[in-house]
Short mmCIF file of C-alpha atoms in Angstrom, two decimals:
data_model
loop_
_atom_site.label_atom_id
_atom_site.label_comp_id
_atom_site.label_asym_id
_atom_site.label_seq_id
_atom_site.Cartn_x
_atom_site.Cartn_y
_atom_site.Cartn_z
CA UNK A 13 24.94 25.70 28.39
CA UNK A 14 22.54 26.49 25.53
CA UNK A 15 21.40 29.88 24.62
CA UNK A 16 17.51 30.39 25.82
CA UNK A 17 16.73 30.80 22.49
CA UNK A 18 17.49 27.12 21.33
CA UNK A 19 16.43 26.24 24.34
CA UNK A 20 13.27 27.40 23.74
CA UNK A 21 13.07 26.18 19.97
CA UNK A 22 14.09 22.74 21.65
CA UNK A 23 11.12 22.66 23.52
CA UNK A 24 9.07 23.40 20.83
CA UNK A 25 10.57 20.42 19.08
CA UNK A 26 9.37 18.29 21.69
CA UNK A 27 5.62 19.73 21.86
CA UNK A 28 5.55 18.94 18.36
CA UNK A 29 6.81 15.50 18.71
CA UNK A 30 4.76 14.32 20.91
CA UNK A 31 1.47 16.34 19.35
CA UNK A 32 -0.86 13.81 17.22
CA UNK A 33 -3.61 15.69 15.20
CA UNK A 34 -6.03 12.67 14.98
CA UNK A 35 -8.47 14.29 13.31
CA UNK A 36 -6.52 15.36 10.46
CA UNK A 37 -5.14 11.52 10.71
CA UNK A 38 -8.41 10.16 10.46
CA UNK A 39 -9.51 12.79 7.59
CA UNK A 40 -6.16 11.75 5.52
CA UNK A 41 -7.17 7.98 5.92
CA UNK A 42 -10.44 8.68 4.28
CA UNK A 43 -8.76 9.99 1.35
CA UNK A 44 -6.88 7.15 1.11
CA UNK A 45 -9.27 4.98 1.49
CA UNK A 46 -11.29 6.89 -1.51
CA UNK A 47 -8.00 6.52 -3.24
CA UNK A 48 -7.22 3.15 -2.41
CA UNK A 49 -10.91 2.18 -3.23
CA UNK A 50 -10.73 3.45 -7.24
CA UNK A 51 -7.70 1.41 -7.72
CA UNK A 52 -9.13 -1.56 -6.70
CA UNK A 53 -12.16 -1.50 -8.51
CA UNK A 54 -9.62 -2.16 -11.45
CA UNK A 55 -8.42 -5.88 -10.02
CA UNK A 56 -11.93 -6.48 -8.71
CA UNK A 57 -13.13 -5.94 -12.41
CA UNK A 58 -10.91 -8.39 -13.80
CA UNK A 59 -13.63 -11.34 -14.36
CA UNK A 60 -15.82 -8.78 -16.18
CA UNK A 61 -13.51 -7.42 -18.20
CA UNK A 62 -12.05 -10.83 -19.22
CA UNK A 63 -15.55 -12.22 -20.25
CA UNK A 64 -16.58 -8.35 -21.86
CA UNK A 65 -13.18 -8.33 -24.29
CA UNK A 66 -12.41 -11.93 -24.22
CA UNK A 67 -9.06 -11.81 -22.88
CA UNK A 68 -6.54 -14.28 -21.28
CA UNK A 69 -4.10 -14.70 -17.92
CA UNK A 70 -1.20 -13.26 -20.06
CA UNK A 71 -3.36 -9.96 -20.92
CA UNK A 72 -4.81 -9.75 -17.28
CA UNK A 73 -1.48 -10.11 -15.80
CA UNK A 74 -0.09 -7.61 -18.27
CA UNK A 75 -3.14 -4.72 -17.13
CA UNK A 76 -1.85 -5.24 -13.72
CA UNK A 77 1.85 -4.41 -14.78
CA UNK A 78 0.85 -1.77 -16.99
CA UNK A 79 -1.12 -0.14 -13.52
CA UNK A 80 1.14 -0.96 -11.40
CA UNK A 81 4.52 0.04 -12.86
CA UNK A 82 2.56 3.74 -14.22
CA UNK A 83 2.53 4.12 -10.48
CA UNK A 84 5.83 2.82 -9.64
CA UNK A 85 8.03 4.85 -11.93
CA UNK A 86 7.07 8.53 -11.24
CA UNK A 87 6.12 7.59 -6.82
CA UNK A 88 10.19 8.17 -5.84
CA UNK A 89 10.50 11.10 -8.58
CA UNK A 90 7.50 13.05 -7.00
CA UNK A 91 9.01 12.15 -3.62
CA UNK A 92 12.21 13.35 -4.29
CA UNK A 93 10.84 16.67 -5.73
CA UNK A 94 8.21 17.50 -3.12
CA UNK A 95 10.95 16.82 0.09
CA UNK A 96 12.59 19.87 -1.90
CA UNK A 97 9.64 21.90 -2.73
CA UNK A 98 6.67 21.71 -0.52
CA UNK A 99 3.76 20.40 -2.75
CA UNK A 100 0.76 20.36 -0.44
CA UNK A 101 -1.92 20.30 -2.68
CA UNK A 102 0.03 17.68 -5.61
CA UNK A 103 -2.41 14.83 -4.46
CA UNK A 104 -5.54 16.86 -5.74
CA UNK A 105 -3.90 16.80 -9.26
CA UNK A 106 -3.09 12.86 -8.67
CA UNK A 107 -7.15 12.43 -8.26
CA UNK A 108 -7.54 14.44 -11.22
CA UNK A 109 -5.32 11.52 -13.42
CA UNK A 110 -7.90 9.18 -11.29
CA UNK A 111 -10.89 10.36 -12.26
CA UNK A 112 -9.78 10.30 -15.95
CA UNK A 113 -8.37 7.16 -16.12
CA UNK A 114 -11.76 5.37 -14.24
CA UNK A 115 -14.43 7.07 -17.22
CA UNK A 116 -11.89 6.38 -19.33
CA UNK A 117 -11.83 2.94 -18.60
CA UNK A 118 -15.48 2.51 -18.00
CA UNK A 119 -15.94 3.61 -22.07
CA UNK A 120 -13.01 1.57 -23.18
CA UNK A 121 -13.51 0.23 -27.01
CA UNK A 122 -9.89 -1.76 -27.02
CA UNK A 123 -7.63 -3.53 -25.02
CA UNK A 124 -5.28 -0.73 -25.65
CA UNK A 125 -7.69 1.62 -24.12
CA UNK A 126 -7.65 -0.19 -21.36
CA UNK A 127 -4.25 -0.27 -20.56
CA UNK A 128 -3.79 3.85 -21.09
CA UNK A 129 -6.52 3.85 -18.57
CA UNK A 130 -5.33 1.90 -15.73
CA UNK A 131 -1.88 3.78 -16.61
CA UNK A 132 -3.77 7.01 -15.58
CA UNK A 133 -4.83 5.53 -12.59
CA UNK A 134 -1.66 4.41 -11.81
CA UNK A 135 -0.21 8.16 -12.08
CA UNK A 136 -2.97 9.36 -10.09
CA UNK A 137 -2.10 7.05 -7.01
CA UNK A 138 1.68 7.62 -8.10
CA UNK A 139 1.26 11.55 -6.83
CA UNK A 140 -1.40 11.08 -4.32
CA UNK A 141 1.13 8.72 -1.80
CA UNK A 142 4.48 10.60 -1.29
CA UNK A 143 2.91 13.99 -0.30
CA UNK A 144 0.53 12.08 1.86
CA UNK A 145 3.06 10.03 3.75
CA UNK A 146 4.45 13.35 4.71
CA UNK A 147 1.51 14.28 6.33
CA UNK A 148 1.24 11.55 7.90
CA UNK A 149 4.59 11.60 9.28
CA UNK A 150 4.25 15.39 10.37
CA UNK A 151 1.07 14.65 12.22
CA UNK A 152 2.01 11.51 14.29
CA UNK A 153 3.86 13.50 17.16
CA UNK A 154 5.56 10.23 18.55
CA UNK A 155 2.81 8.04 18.13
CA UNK A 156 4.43 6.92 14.12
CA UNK A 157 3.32 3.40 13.84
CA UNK A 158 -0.28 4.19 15.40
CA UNK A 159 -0.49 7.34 12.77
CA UNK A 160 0.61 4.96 10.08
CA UNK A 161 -1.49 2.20 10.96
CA UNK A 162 -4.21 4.81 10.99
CA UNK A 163 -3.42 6.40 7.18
CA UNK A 164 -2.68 2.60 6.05
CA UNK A 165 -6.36 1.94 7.42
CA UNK A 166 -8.14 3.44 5.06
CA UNK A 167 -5.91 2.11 2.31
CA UNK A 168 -6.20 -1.44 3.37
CA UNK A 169 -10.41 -0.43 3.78
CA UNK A 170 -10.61 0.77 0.06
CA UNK A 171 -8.86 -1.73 -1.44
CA UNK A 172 -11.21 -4.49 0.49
CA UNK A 173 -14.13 -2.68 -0.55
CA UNK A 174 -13.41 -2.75 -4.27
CA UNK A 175 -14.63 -6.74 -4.75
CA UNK A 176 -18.03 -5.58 -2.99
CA UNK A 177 -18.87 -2.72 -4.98
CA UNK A 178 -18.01 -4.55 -7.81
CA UNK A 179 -20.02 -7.45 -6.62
CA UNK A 180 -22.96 -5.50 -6.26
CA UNK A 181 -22.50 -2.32 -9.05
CA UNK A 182 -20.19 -3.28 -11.97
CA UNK A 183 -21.20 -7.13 -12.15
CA UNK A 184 -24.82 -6.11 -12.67
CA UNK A 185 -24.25 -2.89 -14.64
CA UNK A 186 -21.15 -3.56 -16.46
CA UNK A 187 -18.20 -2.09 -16.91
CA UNK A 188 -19.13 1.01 -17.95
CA UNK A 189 -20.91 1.43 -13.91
CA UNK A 190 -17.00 2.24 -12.87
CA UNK A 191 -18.04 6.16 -14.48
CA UNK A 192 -20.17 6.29 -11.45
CA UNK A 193 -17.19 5.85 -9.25
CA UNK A 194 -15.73 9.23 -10.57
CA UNK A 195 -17.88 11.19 -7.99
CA UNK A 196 -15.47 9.57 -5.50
CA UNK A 197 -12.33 10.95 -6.67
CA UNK A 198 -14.36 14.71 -6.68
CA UNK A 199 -15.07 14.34 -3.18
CA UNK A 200 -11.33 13.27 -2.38
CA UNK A 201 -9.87 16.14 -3.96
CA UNK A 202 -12.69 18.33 -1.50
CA UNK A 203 -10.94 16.84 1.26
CA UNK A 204 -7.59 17.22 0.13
CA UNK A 205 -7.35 20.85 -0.59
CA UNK A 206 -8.65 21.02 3.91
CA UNK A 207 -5.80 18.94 4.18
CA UNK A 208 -3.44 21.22 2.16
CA UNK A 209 -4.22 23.70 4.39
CA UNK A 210 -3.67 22.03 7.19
CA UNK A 211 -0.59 20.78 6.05
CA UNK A 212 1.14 23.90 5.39
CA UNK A 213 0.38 25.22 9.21
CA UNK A 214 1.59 22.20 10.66
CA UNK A 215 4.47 22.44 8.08
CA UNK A 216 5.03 26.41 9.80
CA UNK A 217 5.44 24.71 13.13
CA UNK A 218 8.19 22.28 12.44
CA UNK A 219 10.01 25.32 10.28
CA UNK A 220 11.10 26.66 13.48
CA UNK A 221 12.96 23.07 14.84
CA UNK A 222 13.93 22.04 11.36
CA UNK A 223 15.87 25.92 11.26
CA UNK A 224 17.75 25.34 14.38
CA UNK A 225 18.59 21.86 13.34
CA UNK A 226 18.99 22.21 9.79
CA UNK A 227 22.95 20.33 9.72
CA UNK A 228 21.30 17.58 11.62
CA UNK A 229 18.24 17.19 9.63
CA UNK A 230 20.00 16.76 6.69
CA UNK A 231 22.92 15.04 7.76
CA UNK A 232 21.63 10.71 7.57
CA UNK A 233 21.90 9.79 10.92
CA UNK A 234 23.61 5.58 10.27
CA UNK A 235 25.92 5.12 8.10
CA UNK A 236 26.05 4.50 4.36
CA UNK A 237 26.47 0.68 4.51
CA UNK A 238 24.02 0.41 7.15
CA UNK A 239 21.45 2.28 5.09
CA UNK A 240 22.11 0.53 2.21
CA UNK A 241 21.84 -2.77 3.77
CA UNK A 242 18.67 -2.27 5.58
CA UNK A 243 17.07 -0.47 2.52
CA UNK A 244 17.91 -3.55 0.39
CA UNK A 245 16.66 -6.09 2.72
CA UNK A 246 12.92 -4.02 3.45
CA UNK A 247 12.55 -3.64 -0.32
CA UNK A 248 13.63 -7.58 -0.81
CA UNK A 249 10.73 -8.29 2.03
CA UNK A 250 8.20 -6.02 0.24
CA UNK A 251 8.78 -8.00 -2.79
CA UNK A 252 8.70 -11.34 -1.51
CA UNK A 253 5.40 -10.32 0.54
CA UNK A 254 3.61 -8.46 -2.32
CA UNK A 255 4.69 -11.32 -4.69
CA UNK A 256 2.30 -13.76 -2.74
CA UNK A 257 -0.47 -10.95 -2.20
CA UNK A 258 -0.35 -10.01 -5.94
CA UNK A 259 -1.64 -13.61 -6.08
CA UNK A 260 -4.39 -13.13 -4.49
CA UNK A 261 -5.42 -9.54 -5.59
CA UNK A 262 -5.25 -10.35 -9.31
CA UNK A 263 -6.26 -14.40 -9.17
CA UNK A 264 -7.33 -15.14 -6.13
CA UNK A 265 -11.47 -14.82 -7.49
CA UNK A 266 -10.55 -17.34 -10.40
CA UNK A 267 -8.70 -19.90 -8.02
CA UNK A 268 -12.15 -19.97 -6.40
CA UNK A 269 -14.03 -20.03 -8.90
CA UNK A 270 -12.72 -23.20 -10.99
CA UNK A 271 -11.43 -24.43 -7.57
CA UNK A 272 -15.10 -24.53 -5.98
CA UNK A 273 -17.36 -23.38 -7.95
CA UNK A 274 -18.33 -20.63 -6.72
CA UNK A 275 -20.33 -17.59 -8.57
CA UNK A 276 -18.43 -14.10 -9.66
CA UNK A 277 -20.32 -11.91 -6.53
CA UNK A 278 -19.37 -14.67 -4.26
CA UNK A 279 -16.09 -14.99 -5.04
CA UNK A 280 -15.73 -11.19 -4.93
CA UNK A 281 -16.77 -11.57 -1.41
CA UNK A 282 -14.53 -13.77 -0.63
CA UNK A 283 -11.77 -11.65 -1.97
CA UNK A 284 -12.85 -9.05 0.38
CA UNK A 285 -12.79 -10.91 3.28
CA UNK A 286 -8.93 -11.68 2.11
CA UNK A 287 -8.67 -7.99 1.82
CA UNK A 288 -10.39 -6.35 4.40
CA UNK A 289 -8.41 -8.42 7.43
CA UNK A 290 -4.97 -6.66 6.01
CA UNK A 291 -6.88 -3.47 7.42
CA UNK A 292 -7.22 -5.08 10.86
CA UNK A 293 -3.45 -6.38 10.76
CA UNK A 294 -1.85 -3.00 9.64
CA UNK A 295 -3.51 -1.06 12.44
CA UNK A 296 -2.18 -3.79 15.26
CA UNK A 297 0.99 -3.83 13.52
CA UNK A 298 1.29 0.02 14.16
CA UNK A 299 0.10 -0.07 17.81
CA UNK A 300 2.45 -3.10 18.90
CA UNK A 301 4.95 -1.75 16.91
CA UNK A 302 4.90 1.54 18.64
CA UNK A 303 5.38 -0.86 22.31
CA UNK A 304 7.74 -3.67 21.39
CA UNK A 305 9.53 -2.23 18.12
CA UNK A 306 9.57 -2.31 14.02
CA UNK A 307 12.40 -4.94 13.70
CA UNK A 308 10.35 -7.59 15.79
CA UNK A 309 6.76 -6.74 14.02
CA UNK A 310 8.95 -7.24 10.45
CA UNK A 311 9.91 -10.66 11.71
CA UNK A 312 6.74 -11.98 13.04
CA UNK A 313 4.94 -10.58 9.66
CA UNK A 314 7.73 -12.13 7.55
CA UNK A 315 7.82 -15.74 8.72
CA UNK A 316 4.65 -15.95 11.08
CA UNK A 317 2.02 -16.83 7.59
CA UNK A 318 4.61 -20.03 6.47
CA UNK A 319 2.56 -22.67 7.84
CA UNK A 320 -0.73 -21.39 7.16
CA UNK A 321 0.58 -20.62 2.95
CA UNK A 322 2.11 -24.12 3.19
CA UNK A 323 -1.23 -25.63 4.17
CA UNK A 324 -3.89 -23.53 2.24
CA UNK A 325 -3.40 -25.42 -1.13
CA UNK A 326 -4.74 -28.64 0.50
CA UNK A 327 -7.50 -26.77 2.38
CA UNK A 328 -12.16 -26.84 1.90
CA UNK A 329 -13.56 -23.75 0.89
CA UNK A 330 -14.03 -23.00 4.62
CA UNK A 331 -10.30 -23.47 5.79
CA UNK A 332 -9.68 -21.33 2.57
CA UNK A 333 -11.70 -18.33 3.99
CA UNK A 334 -10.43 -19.23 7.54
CA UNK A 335 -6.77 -19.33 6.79
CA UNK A 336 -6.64 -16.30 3.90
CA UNK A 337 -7.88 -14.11 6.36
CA UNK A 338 -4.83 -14.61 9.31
CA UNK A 339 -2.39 -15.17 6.25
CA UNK A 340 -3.50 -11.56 5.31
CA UNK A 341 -3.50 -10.35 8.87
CA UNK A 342 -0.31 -11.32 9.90
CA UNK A 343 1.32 -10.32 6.51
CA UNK A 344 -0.26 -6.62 6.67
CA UNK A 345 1.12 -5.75 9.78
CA UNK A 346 4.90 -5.25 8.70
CA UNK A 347 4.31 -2.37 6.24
CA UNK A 348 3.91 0.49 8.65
CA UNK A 349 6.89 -1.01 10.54
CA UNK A 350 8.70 -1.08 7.53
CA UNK A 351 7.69 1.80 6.49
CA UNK A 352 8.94 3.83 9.79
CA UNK A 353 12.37 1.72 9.90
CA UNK A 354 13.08 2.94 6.66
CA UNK A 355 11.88 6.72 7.18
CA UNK A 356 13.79 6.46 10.67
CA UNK A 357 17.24 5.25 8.81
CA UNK A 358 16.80 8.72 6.27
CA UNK A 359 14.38 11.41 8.49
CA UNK A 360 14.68 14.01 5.79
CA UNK A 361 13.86 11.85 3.03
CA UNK A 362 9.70 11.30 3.84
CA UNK A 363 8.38 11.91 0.45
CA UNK A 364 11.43 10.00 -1.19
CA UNK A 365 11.26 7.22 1.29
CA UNK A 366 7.04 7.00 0.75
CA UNK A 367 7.34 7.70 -3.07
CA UNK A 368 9.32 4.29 -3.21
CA UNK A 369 8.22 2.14 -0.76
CA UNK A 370 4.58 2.52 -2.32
CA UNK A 371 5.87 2.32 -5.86
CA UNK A 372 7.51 -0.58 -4.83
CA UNK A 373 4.01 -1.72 -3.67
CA UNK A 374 2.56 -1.05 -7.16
CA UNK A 375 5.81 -1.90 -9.36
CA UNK A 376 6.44 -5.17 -7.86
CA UNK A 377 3.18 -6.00 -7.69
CA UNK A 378 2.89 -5.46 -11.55
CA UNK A 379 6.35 -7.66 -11.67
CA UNK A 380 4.98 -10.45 -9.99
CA UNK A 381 0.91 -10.16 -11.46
CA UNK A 382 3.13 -10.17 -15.32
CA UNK A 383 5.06 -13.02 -14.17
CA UNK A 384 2.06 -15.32 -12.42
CA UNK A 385 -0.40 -14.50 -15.67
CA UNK A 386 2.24 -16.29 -17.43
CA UNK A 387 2.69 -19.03 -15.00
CA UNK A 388 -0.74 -19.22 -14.61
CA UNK A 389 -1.99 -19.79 -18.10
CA UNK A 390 0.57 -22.09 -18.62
CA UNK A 391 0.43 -24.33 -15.00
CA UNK A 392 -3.28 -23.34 -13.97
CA UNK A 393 -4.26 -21.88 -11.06
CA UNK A 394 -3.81 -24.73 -8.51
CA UNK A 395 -0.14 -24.99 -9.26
CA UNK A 396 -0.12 -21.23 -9.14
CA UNK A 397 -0.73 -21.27 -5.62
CA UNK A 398 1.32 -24.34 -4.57
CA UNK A 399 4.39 -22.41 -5.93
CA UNK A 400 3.15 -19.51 -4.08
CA UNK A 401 3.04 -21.34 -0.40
CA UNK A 402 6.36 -21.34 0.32
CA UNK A 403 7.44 -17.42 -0.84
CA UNK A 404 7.62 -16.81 3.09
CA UNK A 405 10.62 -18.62 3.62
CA UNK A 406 12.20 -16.02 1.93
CA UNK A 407 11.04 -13.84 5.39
CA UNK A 408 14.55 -15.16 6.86
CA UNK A 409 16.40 -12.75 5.21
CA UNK A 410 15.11 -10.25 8.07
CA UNK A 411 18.36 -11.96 10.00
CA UNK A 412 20.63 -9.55 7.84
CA UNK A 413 18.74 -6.11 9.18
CA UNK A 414 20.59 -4.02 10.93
CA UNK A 415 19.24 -2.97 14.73
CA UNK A 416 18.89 0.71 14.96
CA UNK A 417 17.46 3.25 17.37
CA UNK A 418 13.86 3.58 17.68
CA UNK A 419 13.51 0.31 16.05
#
């Protein structure tokens, strides 16, 4: 029989389980949003800042890297250090390398400017995403994939919005208009110190269970080749999936442009319609994810988009719009599954487990934006995204993962 004092710290354990402090949910999705928004100004920018400093694919694709892989490399590192040392406040100081990376970009004299600026953007995002996966995590009671569809909301939102503001701001104003976009990352770091705060109270309630379970908590639940196996087959899926949306993010307004004809803000509108239906399809893939389970959300995101990549080359600007957006849907939904699996496979791990599953987002995102400027300039566009149709084949590979609880 169990003493009545774990007992009782049991049954606090299961209040705070199944508590979900929406508020502080929605509040935390704004900031990412904010964050999420700044970064994608940078992608969204790319036609401008090709024409202003008359560069080519290779040096686009190489801006991407250099923002994306900043981000990637110090993500896991910041993880690993805030799981051992609470850091509630870290992702005010990541908006600080934000806000000096977007003036400093907006005044940029060289191309190597340039790329020390998106690097500080990078870093900025690179300690703003561990530390706020946590909170996530810690505020979903047992609602996870509907509080990660939630945080991932605002992400998704931001980086939609970028290709409109730049539409309607920086294509008209110029490049150095992204200064004005600095007020942002002040008003994110308002709302992140409330969130601090917050954090460290609903931190003081799990203290309590995480004491009385401490051997268990840091004890991984599957075993080693299970982990291992699963781990290498999500990050192999994140790849292959950001691979094919890297084409899009970094190209997608150029493909449309030569392809049709179409002017810089319409094509930027375009690209936000691409964009903003990943926010619808991350927020169903957290809600049926919660009902029917991560491992079959992660297979229908994987495989469903193959026809619809496989026919898009051949498609009218229409069937374009049409099919990018439920390509985009159906593809977004897997990360907050994949996401969870992977948190659920190493509980103790959050900030470790965030820190590299959203580097991997920006590092092999810079991989594969390096690799199709180069395939690009040399190919063209068009071939760019024949190539590109058939990455979701490589979605079978979600045979290999391993079932486990909860999943």
């Amino acid at each position: 029989m169990l003493d009545p004092e774990v007992q009782k710290n049991n049954g606090m354990a299961t209040s705070i389980r199944t508590k979900t402090y929406l508020s502080l949910l929605l509040i935390l999705s704004s900031t990412h949003l904010l964050n999420d928004l700044m970064q994608s100004l940078i992608p969204a920018s790319y036609p401008i800042i090709k024409e202003k400093y008359l560069l080519d694919f290779v040096q686009i694709g190489v801006i991407t890297l250099t923002f994306q892989v900043a981000g990637a490399l110090l993500q896991p590192v910041i993880g690993m250090m805030t799981d051992r040392h609470a850091a509630p406040y870290s992702p005010v100081v990541g908006m600080l390398f934000t806000f000096s990376g977007l003036v400093s970009l907006a005044f940029a004299q060289s191309y190597e400017t340039i790329l020390v600026s998106v690097a500080l953007i990078g870093i900025g995002s690179s300690i703003f995403h561990p530390e706020a996966t946590r909170m996530a995590r810690y505020a979903a009671g047992r609602r996870q994939g509907l509080a990660q569809g939630i945080f991932q909301v605002g992400g998704h939102m931001g980086g939609a919005l970028g290709p409109i503001f730049a539409a309607i701001i920086i294509v008209p104003w110029g490049v150095s208009s992204l200064s004005w976009f600095s007020a942002l990352a002040l008003l994110a770091m308002f709302l992140l110190i409330w969130i601090g705060s917050q954090q460290r109270k609903i931190s003081a309630e799990f203290s309590a269970m995480q004491e009385q379970h401490k051997i268990q908590a840091d004890t991984p639940v599957y075993g080693p080749l299970t982990i291992s196996v699963a781990l290498f087959i999500l990050i192999f899926l994140i790849f292959t999936k950001n691979f094919y949306i890297e084409s899009f993010r970094s190209f997608y307004t150029f493909y449309l442009i030569e392809h049709f004809g179409l002017s810089i803000p319409e094509s930027q509108l375009m690209l936000f319609v691409f964009l903003f239906s990943a926010t619808v399809g991350v927020l169903i893939g957290g809600i049926i994810g919660d009902r029917i389970g991560r491992y079959w959300i992660i297979w229908i995101s994987v495989l469903g988009p193959l026809p619809f990549t496989i026919i898009l080359p051949y498609a009218d600007l229409f069937w374009t719009g049409v099919l990018t957006i439920i390509i985009n849907l159906i593809m977004a939904s897997a990360f907050a599954s994949i996401l969870i699996y992977a948190i659920d496979l190493l509980p103790s791990r959050i900030g470790l487990i965030g820190g590299l599953f959203y580097g991997l987002n920006f590092g092999l995102g810079g991989v594969a934006a390096g690799f199709l400027g180069v395939f690009t300039e040399k190919y063209g566009v068009e071939t760019m995204y024949f190539m590109c149709s058939f990455i979701p084949l490589s979605g079978l590979m979600a045979w290999f993962l391993p079932r486990i609880e909860n999943s």
